[in-house]
């Protein structure tokens, strides 16, 4: 007998509907899975067999063939177990149920317990796109699945519960969307700007960078507050729009890093991977394509503390995403694009000893060692920084008291973000060279000034474009619809200069 069940698979960060076809026929007893199944899918044979037996059902002593369609789509992961087990019951006459209207998602433990899987949000969204009205998912995946909306989500603890529901004997309860979402978790490890002493230029640059999503680097000796200031940036990010928040949450769900208590968080991600991270973990990819930190930072900040300690191949792999907002991964079956539009936040010492260029201090590094150290950030990567800010030890460590708090700066950033959204629907960092026109507040006088400054300072066109975008943000922070000379001149002060060797 033949039976079909519905499930879904992850491709990149998106869900794709999958039909699980099961045929039970006379022949040599055995369970065969076909349809471009990865190793985790093939291992479903053992899990499904044990789960069926331990849930009180029979594994038919027949020839069982499971086909996953579409057959040309590579399938990974363990999420098809539940659909396979249910279809086997129907095909072998142990269950009389219509499996055509429900998507079944989940991994089976040997005892029949349903185990959570990554990417439930994207999987349920894929089911919804094909008109499916009901999704049965593991308990732990309930809240994020329900957050998708438009599908009745019914979490289950084990296989026999699912069977009783499908047979119409005991209904699995429907989880109301947002029922368990407790709102946004506080960013409790984020320092408040009020605790940062001095570093006024650094604070200003951080405000500009976050407001327009420009790439920023802090350079300076150890212990001046580079890490502290950068981390305070997390508290300055304005909340995401609803569709952006859903997109970010889907990516985090696929990577298995979402917060189960708040599956859809309105806060932009602030990712701070350690410098020992591999290139694959940073940009994504691998035999099982997983979103890397670049994608996890989508619509937020990627903070690379001690930037020059990162592998140079990993750093260079960020060039593509910085330019295009996507990570491209080559696979046997084509090129996969993962979203990765982030703001880069870098912090590093200017040389191995850390004291190069600091007044009244001696740098002990040899010229060659210093040059090699600085070269770890390649020219093309340096070129993609918008603001590079030298930080020095404060002259008055103990004269605190009047530093602006995060809430005040965040309010200015939120207003500047609103201005960008209503003018152009995206951040200033995403303005194309052709957008630097009167429509966006760049008049003819400013174009003349750009020409002049370019000649005076010997800047490339790319540098000038970057400075113009930063100037647009400075104008937005000042509440100005036009970009004026003072805005451009401030932007040019913060531009990356050659770190003299
Ligand atoms: N400007 C500053 N304001 C307040 N605290 C600071 C400042 N600079 C350094 N500190 C303190 O010194 C410690 C080291 O700062 P950190 O940000 O890690 O320095 P860096 O990253 O530049 O090496 C932190 O615990 C922080 O509390
Ligand atoms: Mg540090």
mmCIF file of N, CA and C in Angstrom, residues 191-193 195-200 202-203 206 216-233 303 305-306 345-349 355 389-394 397:
data_model
loop_
_atom_site.group_PDB
_atom_site.id
_atom_site.type_symbol
_atom_site.label_atom_id
_atom_site.label_comp_id
_atom_site.label_asym_id
_atom_site.label_seq_id
_atom_site.Cartn_x
_atom_site.Cartn_y
_atom_site.Cartn_z
ATOM 1 N N UNK A 191 27.023 47.031 28.534
ATOM 2 C CA UNK A 191 27.346 48.159 29.411
ATOM 3 C C UNK A 191 26.619 49.418 28.978
ATOM 4 N N UNK A 192 26.302 50.278 29.922
ATOM 5 C CA UNK A 192 25.660 51.546 29.590
ATOM 6 C C UNK A 192 26.735 52.563 29.239
ATOM 7 N N UNK A 193 26.413 53.415 28.270
ATOM 8 C CA UNK A 193 27.383 54.437 27.845
ATOM 9 C C UNK A 193 27.772 55.355 28.993
ATOM 10 N N UNK A 195 28.739 54.590 31.724
ATOM 11 C CA UNK A 195 29.885 54.058 32.461
ATOM 12 C C UNK A 195 31.196 54.243 31.705
ATOM 13 N N UNK A 196 31.130 54.778 30.492
ATOM 14 C CA UNK A 196 32.361 54.972 29.720
ATOM 15 C C UNK A 196 32.938 56.350 30.042
ATOM 16 N N UNK A 197 34.178 56.366 30.505
ATOM 17 C CA UNK A 197 34.826 57.631 30.876
ATOM 18 C C UNK A 197 35.530 58.210 29.649
ATOM 19 N N UNK A 198 35.334 59.497 29.407
ATOM 20 C CA UNK A 198 36.043 60.171 28.318
ATOM 21 C C UNK A 198 35.698 59.553 26.980
ATOM 22 N N UNK A 199 36.678 59.450 26.114
ATOM 23 C CA UNK A 199 36.524 58.870 24.774
ATOM 24 C C UNK A 199 35.371 59.524 24.015
ATOM 25 N N UNK A 200 35.349 60.844 24.026
ATOM 26 C CA UNK A 200 34.228 61.541 23.382
ATOM 27 C C UNK A 200 34.188 61.332 21.877
ATOM 28 N N UNK A 202 35.285 58.713 20.303
ATOM 29 C CA UNK A 202 34.837 57.334 20.130
ATOM 30 C C UNK A 202 33.335 57.201 20.313
ATOM 31 N N UNK A 203 32.810 57.869 21.318
ATOM 32 C CA UNK A 203 31.357 57.819 21.569
ATOM 33 C C UNK A 203 30.591 58.403 20.383
ATOM 34 N N UNK A 206 30.705 56.087 17.425
ATOM 35 C CA UNK A 206 29.824 54.933 17.644
ATOM 36 C C UNK A 206 28.378 55.316 17.341
ATOM 37 N N UNK A 216 32.834 50.529 11.452
ATOM 38 C CA UNK A 216 33.635 51.338 12.369
ATOM 39 C C UNK A 216 34.742 50.508 13.006
ATOM 40 N N UNK A 217 35.919 51.105 13.145
ATOM 41 C CA UNK A 217 37.011 50.445 13.872
ATOM 42 C C UNK A 217 37.539 51.368 14.955
ATOM 43 N N UNK A 218 37.770 50.794 16.141
ATOM 44 C CA UNK A 218 38.483 51.491 17.209
ATOM 45 C C UNK A 218 39.901 50.934 17.245
ATOM 46 N N UNK A 219 40.884 51.829 17.229
ATOM 47 C CA UNK A 219 42.283 51.392 17.264
ATOM 48 C C UNK A 219 42.962 52.060 18.454
ATOM 49 N N UNK A 220 43.657 51.279 19.262
ATOM 50 C CA UNK A 220 44.337 51.898 20.393
ATOM 51 C C UNK A 220 44.989 50.876 21.290
ATOM 52 N N UNK A 221 45.749 51.354 22.260
ATOM 53 C CA UNK A 221 46.477 50.459 23.161
ATOM 54 C C UNK A 221 45.521 49.705 24.074
ATOM 55 N N UNK A 222 46.023 48.683 24.782
ATOM 56 C CA UNK A 222 45.163 47.894 25.657
ATOM 57 C C UNK A 222 44.613 48.738 26.806
ATOM 58 N N UNK A 223 43.398 48.445 27.204
ATOM 59 C CA UNK A 223 42.854 49.028 28.424
ATOM 60 C C UNK A 223 42.282 50.422 28.292
ATOM 61 N N UNK A 224 42.035 50.903 27.055
ATOM 62 C CA UNK A 224 41.486 52.254 26.922
ATOM 63 C C UNK A 224 39.967 52.250 26.747
ATOM 64 N N UNK A 225 39.384 51.067 26.651
ATOM 65 C CA UNK A 225 37.927 51.009 26.567
ATOM 66 C C UNK A 225 37.398 50.650 25.183
ATOM 67 N N UNK A 226 38.236 50.079 24.334
ATOM 68 C CA UNK A 226 37.762 49.703 22.992
ATOM 69 C C UNK A 226 36.635 48.682 23.089
ATOM 70 N N UNK A 227 36.881 47.629 23.851
ATOM 71 C CA UNK A 227 35.876 46.573 23.993
ATOM 72 C C UNK A 227 34.632 47.105 24.706
ATOM 73 N N UNK A 228 34.866 47.878 25.749
ATOM 74 C CA UNK A 228 33.754 48.433 26.530
ATOM 75 C C UNK A 228 32.834 49.283 25.651
ATOM 76 N N UNK A 229 33.432 50.183 24.894
ATOM 77 C CA UNK A 229 32.655 51.088 24.044
ATOM 78 C C UNK A 229 31.905 50.303 22.957
ATOM 79 N N UNK A 230 32.619 49.368 22.336
ATOM 80 C CA UNK A 230 31.991 48.586 21.276
ATOM 81 C C UNK A 230 30.789 47.818 21.822
ATOM 82 N N UNK A 231 30.961 47.211 23.002
ATOM 83 C CA UNK A 231 29.856 46.426 23.580
ATOM 84 C C UNK A 231 28.672 47.312 23.943
ATOM 85 N N UNK A 232 28.974 48.554 24.305
ATOM 86 C CA UNK A 232 27.876 49.480 24.618
ATOM 87 C C UNK A 232 27.035 49.734 23.364
ATOM 88 N N UNK A 233 27.616 49.512 22.195
ATOM 89 C CA UNK A 233 26.893 49.709 20.936
ATOM 90 C C UNK A 233 25.644 48.851 20.845
ATOM 91 N N UNK A 303 30.624 42.191 15.643
ATOM 92 C CA UNK A 303 31.721 42.803 16.399
ATOM 93 C C UNK A 303 32.908 41.847 16.415
ATOM 94 N N UNK A 305 36.205 41.643 17.999
ATOM 95 C CA UNK A 305 37.134 42.197 18.983
ATOM 96 C C UNK A 305 38.511 41.591 18.724
ATOM 97 N N UNK A 306 39.564 42.401 18.871
ATOM 98 C CA UNK A 306 40.927 41.968 18.504
ATOM 99 C C UNK A 306 40.915 41.518 17.048
ATOM 100 N N UNK A 345 31.912 46.061 13.224
ATOM 101 C CA UNK A 345 32.497 46.826 14.310
ATOM 102 C C UNK A 345 33.814 46.133 14.643
ATOM 103 N N UNK A 346 34.915 46.858 14.498
ATOM 104 C CA UNK A 346 36.230 46.260 14.709
ATOM 105 C C UNK A 346 36.928 46.974 15.856
ATOM 106 N N UNK A 347 37.819 46.267 16.550
ATOM 107 C CA UNK A 347 38.614 46.887 17.612
ATOM 108 C C UNK A 347 39.951 46.177 17.652
ATOM 109 N N UNK A 348 41.016 46.939 17.568
ATOM 110 C CA UNK A 348 42.321 46.267 17.599
ATOM 111 C C UNK A 348 43.429 47.209 18.054
ATOM 112 N N UNK A 349 44.559 46.596 18.435
ATOM 113 C CA UNK A 349 45.752 47.353 18.808
ATOM 114 C C UNK A 349 46.459 47.773 17.533
ATOM 115 N N UNK A 355 51.254 50.053 21.705
ATOM 116 C CA UNK A 355 51.452 51.455 22.068
ATOM 117 C C UNK A 355 51.926 52.322 20.929
ATOM 118 N N UNK A 389 38.753 55.114 14.327
ATOM 119 C CA UNK A 389 38.921 56.067 15.426
ATOM 120 C C UNK A 389 40.049 55.630 16.338
ATOM 121 N N UNK A 390 41.104 56.439 16.440
ATOM 122 C CA UNK A 390 42.155 56.113 17.402
ATOM 123 C C UNK A 390 41.667 56.442 18.816
ATOM 124 N N UNK A 391 41.808 55.501 19.730
ATOM 125 C CA UNK A 391 41.442 55.755 21.129
ATOM 126 C C UNK A 391 42.725 55.800 21.947
ATOM 127 N N UNK A 392 42.821 56.764 22.832
ATOM 128 C CA UNK A 392 44.011 56.892 23.671
ATOM 129 C C UNK A 392 43.589 56.863 25.128
ATOM 130 N N UNK A 393 44.559 56.623 26.038
ATOM 131 C CA UNK A 393 44.191 56.637 27.454
ATOM 132 C C UNK A 393 43.599 57.997 27.802
ATOM 133 N N UNK A 394 42.537 57.976 28.587
ATOM 134 C CA UNK A 394 41.904 59.235 28.976
ATOM 135 C C UNK A 394 42.869 60.029 29.853
ATOM 136 N N UNK A 397 40.879 60.003 34.183
ATOM 137 C CA UNK A 397 40.116 58.790 34.443
ATOM 138 C C UNK A 397 39.060 58.986 35.535
#
